Short mmCIF file of C-alpha atoms (C1' of nucleotides) in Angstrom, two decimals:
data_model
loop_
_atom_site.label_atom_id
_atom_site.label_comp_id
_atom_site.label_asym_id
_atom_site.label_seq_id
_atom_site.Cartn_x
_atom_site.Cartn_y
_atom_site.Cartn_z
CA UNK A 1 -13.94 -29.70 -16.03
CA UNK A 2 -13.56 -26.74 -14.05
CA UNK A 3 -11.36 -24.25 -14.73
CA UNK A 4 -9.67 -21.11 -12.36
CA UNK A 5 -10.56 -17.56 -14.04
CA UNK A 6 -8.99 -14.21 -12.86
CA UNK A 7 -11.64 -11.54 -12.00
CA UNK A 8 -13.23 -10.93 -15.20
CA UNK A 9 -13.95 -7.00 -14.57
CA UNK A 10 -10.26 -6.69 -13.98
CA UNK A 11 -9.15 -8.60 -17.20
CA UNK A 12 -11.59 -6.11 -19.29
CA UNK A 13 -9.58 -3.09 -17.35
CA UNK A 14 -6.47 -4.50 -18.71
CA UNK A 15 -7.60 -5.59 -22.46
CA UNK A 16 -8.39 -2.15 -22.34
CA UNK A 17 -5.68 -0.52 -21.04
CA UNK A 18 -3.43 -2.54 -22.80
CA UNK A 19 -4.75 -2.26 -26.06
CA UNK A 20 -4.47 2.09 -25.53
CA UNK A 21 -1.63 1.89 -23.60
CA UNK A 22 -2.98 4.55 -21.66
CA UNK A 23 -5.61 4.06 -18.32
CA UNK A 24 -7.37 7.32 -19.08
CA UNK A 25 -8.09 6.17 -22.91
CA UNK A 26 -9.01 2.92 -21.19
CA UNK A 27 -11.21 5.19 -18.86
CA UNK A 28 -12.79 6.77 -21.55
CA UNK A 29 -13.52 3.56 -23.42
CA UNK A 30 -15.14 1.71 -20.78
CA UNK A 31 -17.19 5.02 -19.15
CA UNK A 32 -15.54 4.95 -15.91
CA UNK A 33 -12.73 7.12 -13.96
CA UNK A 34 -8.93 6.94 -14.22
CA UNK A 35 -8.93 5.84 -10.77
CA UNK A 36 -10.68 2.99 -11.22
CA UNK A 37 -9.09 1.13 -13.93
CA UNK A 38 -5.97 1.70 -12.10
CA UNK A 39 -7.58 0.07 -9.23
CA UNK A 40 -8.39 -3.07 -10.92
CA UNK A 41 -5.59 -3.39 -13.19
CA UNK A 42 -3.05 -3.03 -9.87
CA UNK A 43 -5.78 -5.79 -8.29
CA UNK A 44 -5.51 -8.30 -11.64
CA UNK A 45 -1.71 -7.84 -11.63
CA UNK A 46 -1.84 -8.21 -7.74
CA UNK A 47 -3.76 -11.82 -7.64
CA UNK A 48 -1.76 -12.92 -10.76
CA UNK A 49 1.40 -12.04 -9.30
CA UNK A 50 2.58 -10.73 -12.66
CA UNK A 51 3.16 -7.12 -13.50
CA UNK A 52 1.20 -6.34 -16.86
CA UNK A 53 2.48 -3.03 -17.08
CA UNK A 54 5.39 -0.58 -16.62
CA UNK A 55 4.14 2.53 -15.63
CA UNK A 56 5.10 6.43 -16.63
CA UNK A 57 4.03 9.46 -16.05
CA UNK A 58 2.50 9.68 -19.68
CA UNK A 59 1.22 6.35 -19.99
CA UNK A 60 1.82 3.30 -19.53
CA UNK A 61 4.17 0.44 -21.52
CA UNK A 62 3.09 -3.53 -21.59
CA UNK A 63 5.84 -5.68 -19.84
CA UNK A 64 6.68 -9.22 -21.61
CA UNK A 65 4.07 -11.22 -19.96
CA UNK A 66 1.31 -8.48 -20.41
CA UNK A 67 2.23 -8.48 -24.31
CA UNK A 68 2.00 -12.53 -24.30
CA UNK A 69 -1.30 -12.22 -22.32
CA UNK A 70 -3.32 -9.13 -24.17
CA UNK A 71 -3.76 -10.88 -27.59
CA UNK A 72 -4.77 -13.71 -25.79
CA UNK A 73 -7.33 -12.39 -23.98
CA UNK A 74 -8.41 -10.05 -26.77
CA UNK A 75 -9.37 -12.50 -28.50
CA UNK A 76 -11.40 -14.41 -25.96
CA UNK A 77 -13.63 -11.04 -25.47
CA UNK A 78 -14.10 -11.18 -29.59
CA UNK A 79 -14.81 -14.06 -29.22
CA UNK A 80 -17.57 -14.25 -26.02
CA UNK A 81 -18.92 -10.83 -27.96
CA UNK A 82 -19.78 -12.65 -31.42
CA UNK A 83 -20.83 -15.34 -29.42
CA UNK A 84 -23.38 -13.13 -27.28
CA UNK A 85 -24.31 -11.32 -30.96
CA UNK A 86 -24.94 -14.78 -32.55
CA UNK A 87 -27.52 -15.78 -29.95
CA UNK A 88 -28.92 -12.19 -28.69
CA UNK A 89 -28.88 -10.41 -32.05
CA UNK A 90 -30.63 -7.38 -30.83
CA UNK A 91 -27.27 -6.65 -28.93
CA UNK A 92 -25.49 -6.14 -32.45
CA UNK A 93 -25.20 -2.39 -32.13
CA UNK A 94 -22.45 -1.04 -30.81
CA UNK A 95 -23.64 2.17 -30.52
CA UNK A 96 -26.19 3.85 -28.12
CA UNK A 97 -28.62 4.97 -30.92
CA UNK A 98 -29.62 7.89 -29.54
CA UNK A 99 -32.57 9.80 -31.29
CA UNK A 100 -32.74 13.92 -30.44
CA UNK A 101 -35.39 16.02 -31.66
CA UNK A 102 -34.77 18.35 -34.61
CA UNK A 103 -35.34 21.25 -32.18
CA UNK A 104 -32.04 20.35 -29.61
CA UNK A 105 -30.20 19.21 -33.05
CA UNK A 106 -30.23 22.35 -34.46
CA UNK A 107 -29.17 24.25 -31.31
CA UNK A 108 -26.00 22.38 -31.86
CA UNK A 109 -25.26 21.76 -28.09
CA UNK A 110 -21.80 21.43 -27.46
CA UNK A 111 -22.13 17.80 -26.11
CA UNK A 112 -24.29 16.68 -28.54
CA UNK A 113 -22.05 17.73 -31.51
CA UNK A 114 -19.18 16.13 -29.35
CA UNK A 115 -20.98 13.13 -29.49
CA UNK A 116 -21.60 13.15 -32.83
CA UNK A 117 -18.08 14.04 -33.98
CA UNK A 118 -17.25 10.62 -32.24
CA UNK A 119 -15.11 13.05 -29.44
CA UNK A 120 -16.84 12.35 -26.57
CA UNK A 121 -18.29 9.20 -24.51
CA UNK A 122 -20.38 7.00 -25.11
CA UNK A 123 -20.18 6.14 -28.19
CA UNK A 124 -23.59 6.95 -29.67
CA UNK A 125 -25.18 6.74 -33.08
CA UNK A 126 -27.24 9.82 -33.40
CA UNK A 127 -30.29 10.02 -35.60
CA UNK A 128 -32.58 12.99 -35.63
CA UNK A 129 -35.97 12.57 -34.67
CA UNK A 130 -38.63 12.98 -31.98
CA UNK A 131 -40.38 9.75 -32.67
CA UNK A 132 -41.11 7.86 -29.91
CA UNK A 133 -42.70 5.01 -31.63
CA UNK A 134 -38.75 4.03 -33.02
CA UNK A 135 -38.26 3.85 -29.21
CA UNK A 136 -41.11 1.79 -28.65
CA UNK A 137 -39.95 -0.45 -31.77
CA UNK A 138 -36.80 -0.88 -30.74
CA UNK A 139 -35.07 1.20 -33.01
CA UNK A 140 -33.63 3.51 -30.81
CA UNK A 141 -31.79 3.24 -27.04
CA UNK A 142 -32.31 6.52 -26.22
CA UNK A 143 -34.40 9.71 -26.98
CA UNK A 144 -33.44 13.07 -26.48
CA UNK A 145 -36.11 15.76 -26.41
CA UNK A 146 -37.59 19.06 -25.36
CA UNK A 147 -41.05 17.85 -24.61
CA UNK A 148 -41.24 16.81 -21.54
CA UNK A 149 -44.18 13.89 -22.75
CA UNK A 150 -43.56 10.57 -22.61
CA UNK A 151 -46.24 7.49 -23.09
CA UNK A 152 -46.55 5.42 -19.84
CA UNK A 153 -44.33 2.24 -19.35
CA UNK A 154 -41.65 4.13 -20.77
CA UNK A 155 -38.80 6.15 -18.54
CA UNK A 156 -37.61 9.47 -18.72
CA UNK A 157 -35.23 11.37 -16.89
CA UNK A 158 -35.88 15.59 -17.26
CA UNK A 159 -32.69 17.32 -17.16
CA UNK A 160 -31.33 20.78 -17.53
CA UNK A 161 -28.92 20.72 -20.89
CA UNK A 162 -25.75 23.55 -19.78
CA UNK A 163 -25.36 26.03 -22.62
CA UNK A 164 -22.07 27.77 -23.00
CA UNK A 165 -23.91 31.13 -21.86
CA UNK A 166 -27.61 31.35 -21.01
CA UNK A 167 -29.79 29.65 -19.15
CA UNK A 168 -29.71 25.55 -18.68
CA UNK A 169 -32.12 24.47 -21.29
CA UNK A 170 -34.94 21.77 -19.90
CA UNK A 171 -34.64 18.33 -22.04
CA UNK A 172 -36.13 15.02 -21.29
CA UNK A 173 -34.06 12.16 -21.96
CA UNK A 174 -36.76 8.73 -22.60
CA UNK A 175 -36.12 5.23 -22.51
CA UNK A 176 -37.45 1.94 -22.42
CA UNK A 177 -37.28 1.01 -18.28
CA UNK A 178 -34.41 -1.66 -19.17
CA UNK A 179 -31.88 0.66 -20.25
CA UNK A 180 -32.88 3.41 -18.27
CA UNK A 181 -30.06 2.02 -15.68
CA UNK A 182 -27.51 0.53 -18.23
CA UNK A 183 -24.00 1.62 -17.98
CA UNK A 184 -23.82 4.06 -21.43
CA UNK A 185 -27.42 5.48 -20.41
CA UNK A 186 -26.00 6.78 -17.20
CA UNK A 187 -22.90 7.69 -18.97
CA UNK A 188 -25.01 9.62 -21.38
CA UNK A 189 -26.87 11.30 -18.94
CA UNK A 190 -23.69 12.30 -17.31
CA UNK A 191 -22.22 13.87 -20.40
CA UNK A 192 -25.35 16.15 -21.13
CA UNK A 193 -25.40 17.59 -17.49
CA UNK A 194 -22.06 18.13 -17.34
CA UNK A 195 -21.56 22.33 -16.76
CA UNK B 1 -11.94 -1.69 -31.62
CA UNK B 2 -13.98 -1.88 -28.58
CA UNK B 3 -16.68 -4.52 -27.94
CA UNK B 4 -19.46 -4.68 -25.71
CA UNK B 5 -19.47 -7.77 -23.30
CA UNK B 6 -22.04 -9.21 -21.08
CA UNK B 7 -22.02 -9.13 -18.11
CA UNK B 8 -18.60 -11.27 -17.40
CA UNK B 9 -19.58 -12.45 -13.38
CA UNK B 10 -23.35 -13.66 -14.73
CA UNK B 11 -21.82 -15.64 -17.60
CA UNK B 12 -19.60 -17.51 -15.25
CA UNK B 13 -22.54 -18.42 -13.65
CA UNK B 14 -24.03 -19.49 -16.59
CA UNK B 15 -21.75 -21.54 -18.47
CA UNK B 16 -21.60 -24.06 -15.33
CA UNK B 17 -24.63 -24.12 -15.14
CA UNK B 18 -25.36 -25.05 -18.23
CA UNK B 19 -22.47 -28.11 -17.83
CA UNK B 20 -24.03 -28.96 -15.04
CA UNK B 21 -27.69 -28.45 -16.10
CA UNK B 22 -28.13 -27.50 -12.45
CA UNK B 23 -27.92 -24.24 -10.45
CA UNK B 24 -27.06 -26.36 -7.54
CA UNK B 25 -24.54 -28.65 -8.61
CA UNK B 26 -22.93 -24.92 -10.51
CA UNK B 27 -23.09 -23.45 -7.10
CA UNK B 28 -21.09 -26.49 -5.35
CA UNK B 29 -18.69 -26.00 -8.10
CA UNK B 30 -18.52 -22.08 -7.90
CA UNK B 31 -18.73 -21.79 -3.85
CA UNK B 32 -21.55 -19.89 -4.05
CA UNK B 33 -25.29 -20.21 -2.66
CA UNK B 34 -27.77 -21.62 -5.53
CA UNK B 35 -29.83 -18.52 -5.18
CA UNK B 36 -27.00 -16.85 -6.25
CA UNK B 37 -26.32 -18.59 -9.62
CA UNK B 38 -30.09 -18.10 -10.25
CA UNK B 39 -30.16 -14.77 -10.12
CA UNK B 40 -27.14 -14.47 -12.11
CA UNK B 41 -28.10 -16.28 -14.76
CA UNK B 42 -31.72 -14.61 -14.60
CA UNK B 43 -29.92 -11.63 -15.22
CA UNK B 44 -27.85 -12.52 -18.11
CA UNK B 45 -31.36 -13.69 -19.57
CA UNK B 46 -32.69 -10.52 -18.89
CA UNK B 47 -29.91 -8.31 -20.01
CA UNK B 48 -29.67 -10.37 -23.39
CA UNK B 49 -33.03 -10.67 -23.76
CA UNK B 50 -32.68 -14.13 -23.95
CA UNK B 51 -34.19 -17.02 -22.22
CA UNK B 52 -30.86 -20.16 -22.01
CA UNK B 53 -32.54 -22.61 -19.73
CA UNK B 54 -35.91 -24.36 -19.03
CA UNK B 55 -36.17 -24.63 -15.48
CA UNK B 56 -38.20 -28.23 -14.32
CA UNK B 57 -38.73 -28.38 -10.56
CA UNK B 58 -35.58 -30.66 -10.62
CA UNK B 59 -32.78 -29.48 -13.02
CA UNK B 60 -32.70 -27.27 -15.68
CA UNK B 61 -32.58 -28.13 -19.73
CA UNK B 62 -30.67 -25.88 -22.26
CA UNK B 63 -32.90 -23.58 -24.38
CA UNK B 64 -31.45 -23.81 -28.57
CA UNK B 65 -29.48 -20.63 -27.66
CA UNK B 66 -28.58 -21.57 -24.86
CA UNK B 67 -27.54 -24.90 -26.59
CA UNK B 68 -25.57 -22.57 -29.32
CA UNK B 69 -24.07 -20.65 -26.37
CA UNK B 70 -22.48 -22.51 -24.00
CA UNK B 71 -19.68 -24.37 -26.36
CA UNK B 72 -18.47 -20.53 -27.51
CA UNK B 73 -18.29 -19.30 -23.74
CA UNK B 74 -16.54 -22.61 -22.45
CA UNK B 75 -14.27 -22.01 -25.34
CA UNK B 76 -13.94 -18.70 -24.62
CA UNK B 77 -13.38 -19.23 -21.16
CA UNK B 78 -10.93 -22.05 -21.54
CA UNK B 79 -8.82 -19.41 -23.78
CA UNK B 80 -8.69 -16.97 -20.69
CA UNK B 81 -8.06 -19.82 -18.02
CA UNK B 82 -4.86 -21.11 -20.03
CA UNK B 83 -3.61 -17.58 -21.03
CA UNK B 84 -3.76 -16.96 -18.06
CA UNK B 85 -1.52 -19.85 -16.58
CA UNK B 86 0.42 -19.57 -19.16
CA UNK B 87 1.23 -15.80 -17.93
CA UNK B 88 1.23 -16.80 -14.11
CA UNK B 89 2.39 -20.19 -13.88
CA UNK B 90 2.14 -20.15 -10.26
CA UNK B 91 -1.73 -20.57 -10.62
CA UNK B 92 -1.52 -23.47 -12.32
CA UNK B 93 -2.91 -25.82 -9.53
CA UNK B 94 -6.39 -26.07 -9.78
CA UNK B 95 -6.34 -27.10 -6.34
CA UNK B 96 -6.20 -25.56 -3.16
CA UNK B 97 -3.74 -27.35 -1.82
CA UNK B 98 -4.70 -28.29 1.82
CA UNK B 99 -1.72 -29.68 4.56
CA UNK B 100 -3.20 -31.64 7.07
CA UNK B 101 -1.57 -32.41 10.14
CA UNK B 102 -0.76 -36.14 10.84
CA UNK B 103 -2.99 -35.63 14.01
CA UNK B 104 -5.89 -34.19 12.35
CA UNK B 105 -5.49 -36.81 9.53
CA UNK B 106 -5.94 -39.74 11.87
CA UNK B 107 -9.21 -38.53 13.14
CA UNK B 108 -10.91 -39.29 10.18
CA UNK B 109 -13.06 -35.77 10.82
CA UNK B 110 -16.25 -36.00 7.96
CA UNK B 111 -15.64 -32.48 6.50
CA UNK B 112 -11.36 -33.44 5.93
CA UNK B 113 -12.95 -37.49 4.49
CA UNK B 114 -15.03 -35.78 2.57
CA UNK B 115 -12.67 -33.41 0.93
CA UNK B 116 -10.08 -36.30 0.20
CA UNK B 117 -12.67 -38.46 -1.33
CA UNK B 118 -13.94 -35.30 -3.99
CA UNK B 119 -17.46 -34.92 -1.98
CA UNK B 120 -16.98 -32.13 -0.82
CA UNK B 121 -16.10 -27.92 -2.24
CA UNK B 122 -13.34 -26.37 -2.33
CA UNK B 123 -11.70 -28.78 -4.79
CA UNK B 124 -8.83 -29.73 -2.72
CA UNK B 125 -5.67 -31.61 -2.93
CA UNK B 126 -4.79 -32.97 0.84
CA UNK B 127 -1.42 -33.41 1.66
CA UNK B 128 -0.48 -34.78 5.15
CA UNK B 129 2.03 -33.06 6.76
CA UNK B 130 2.38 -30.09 9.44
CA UNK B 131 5.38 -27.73 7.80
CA UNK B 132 4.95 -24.61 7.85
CA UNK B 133 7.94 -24.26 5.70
CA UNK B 134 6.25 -25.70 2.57
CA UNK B 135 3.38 -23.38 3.58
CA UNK B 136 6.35 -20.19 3.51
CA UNK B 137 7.82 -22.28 0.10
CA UNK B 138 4.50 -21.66 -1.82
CA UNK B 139 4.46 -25.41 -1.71
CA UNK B 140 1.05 -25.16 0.25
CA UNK B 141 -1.94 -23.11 0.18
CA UNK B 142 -3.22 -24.00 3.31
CA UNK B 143 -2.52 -25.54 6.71
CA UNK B 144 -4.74 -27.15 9.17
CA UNK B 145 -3.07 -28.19 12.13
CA UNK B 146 -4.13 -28.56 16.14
CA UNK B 147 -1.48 -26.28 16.94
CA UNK B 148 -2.10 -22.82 17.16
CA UNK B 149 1.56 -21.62 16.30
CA UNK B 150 2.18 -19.64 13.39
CA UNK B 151 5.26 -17.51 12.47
CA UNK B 152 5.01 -13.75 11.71
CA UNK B 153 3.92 -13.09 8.61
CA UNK B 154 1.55 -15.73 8.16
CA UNK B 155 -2.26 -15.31 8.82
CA UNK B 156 -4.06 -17.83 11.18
CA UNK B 157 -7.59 -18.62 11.45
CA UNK B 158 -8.45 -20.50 14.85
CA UNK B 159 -11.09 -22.43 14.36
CA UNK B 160 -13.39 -25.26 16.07
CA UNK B 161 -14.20 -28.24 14.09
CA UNK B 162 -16.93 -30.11 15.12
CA UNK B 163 -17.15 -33.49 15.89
CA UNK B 164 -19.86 -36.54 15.65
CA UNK B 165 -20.27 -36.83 18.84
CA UNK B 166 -18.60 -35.05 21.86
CA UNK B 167 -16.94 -31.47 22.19
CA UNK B 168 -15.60 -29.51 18.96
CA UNK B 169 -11.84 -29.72 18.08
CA UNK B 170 -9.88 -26.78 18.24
CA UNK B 171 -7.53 -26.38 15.12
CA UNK B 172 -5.76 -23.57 13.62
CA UNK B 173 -6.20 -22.88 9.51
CA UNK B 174 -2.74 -21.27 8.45
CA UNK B 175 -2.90 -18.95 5.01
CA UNK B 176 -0.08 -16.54 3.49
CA UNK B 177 -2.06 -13.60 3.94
CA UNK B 178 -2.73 -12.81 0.36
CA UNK B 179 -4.68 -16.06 0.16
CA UNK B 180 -6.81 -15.45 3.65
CA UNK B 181 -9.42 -13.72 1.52
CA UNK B 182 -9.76 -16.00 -1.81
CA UNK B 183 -13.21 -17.45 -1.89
CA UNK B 184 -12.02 -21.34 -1.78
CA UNK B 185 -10.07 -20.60 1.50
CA UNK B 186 -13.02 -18.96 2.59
CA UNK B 187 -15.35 -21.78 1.64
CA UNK B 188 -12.93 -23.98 3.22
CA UNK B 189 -13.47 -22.36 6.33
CA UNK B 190 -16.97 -22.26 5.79
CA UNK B 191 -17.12 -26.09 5.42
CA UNK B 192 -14.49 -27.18 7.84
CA UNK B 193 -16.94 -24.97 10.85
CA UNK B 194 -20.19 -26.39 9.71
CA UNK B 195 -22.01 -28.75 11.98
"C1'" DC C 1 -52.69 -41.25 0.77
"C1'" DT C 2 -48.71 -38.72 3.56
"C1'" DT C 3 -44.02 -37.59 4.28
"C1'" DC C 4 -39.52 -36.64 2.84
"C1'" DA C 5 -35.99 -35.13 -0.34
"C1'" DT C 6 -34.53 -32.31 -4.02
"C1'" DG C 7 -33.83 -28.21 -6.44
"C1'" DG C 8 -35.54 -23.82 -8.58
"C1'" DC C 9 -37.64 -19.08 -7.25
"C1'" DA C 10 -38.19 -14.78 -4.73
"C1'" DT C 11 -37.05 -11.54 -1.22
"C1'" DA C 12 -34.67 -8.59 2.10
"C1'" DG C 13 -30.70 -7.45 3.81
"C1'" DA C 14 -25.55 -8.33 4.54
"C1'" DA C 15 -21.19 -8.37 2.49
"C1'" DA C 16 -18.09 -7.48 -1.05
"C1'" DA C 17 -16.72 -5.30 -5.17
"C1'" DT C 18 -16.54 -1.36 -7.91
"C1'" DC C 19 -16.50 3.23 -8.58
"C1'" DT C 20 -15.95 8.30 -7.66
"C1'" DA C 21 -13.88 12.49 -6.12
"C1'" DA C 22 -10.05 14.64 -4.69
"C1'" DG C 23 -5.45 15.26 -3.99
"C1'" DT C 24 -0.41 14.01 -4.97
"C1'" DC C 25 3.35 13.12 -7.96
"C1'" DA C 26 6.28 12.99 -12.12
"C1'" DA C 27 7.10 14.18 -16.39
"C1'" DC C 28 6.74 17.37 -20.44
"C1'" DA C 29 5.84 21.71 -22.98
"C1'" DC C 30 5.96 26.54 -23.18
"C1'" DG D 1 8.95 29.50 -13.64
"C1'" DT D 2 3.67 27.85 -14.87
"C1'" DG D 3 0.37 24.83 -16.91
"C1'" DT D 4 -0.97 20.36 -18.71
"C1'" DT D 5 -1.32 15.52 -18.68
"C1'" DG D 6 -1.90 11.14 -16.79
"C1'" DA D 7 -0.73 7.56 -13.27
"C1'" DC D 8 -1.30 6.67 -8.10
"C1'" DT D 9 -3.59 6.64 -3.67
"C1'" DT D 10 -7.23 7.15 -0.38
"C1'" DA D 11 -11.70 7.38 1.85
"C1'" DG D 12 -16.09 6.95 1.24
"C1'" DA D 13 -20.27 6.39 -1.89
"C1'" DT D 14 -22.58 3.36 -4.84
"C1'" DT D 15 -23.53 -0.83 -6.98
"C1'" DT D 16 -23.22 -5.62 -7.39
"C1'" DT D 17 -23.05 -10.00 -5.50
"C1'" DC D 18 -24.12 -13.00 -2.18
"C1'" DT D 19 -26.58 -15.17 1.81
"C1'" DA D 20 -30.32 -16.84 4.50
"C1'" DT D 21 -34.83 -17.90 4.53
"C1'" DG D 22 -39.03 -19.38 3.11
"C1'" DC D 23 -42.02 -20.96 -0.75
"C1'" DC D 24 -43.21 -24.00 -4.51
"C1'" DA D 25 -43.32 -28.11 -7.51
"C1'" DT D 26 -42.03 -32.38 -8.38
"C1'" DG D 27 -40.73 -37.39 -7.53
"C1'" DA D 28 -39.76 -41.27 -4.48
"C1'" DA D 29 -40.75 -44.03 -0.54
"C1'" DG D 30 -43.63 -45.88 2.94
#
DNA sequence: CTTCATGGCATAGAAAATCTAAGTCAACAC
DNA sequence: GTGTTGACTTAGATTTTCTATGCCATGAAG
């Protein structure tokens, strides 16, 4: 039997939201602007014809019906997510590992130690190391380096790292090609250009 | 705490497929081209790194994780279906529920037979009658009539429906305009135009 | 054997959805 | 008063989803 579902994007903008009370937390959780979980939260409660949420300047309050709905739904995601660990175990990290080189760890980059104080997004698991062969094996999403080498069949993005006063420093950040385009790689690669 | 989903659009895809243990009879169901739902579900296999289906040059067969899978997801998906009708009563219908003028009715046109009888997508609940008033009411989804009056307010799509044999009819498909753009109205269209 | 029907696959491009950047507004704190 | 914060809106950029088309492999019918 066939069944009617809302737009799924838009019901992870709300579980979100409603679960910080607060689009830019939401924002933050899911690596996206302000703007657009507004956008499809205002679209979910739009085709439902339900507000979710009363709205302040501050943040943001759950009506009735979006406090009957949120543990609902919450615990439909838990569920599809253990689901989606049970049969694609690889996918049971919830962080981006992300691997950096002794040399950029000890420079103690301002977005990398935000990162690693758990302040900034994505959430990443940082391990230090410039071992390319965890990459290879799987044990790491992401490597951050000076070196600009990289083995074929893998991809790497060369960036220039902002430092609070001095020159950009040159960093390559390697991957295996099917994360290179995932949404916490990009989000990553976002964070460490940012001026 | 947050969770990281798959992707929600590709799962859809999947799970009716795997009911229907066909990408075509999933694409009837989700008014979509078949090509689509393959390369949905190829892309949920490739983002979880997981193959769910053997493909045979005539149907597909469920893969033990894809086996394991598809009860959690249904579940899952069921959960989110009656939360949400249980938030927004008004979408309870899992119909689109069609008026058909008395006119229209009598002509026995293949697309409108084939609808009644359950042959044909949108799933569709045919009512005969030519108010526009139950359209207004929210009593109605959708009205196909021969007359191309509408009221202010509404949204009209004039339309020619083919015939057998001999010239196309001219008919008008009536929508509250927040509907015009769902998908099922729009695959109504689709069907009601085809030759 | 050939022909036809069926359904999955791949591709390029069209269409739709999602997102971003930027600006506005309302509150709150100092 | 100014500055900060976060929600809202908009236009356009970007990405995702979908379509149309053609190909392929099977199975059934003649």
């Amino acid at each position: 039997m066939s069944y009617r579902l809302p737009p799924l994007n838009s019901l992870r903008a709300f579980e979100a939201s409603a679960r910080h009370l607060s689009f830019k937390r939401a924002s933050d959780e899911l690596c996206v602007t302000p703007g657009a979980v507004s956008q499809q939260v205002k679209s979910l409660e739009a085709s439902l014809g339900v507000q979710l949420f009363r709205r302040f300047p501050r943040g943001l309050l759950l009506t009735a019906e979006g406090e009957s709905y949120l543990p609902l739904i919450s615990n439909a995601f838990r569920a599809i997510s253990d689901a989606t660990e049970h049969v694609a175990p690889a996918l049971k990290g919830r962080f981006l590992r992300v691997g950096v080189s002794r040399a950029l760890s000890e420079r103690r980059h301002p977005a990398i130690e935000g990162l690693r104080r758990g302040e900034e997004r994505p959430r990443t698991k940082l391990i230090t190391t410039d071992d390319l062969g965890k990459l290879i094996d799987g044990k790491l999403d992401v490597l951050l380096r000076t070196s600009p080498q990289f083995p074929p069949g893998l991809h790497a993005d060369r960036i220039a790292l902002p430092t609070p006063s001095g020159p950009a420093l040159p960093a390559t950040l390697v991957t295996l090609p099917g994360l290179a385009g995932c949404r916490e790689v990009r989000a990553l690669l976002k964070l460490l250009t940012r001026a």
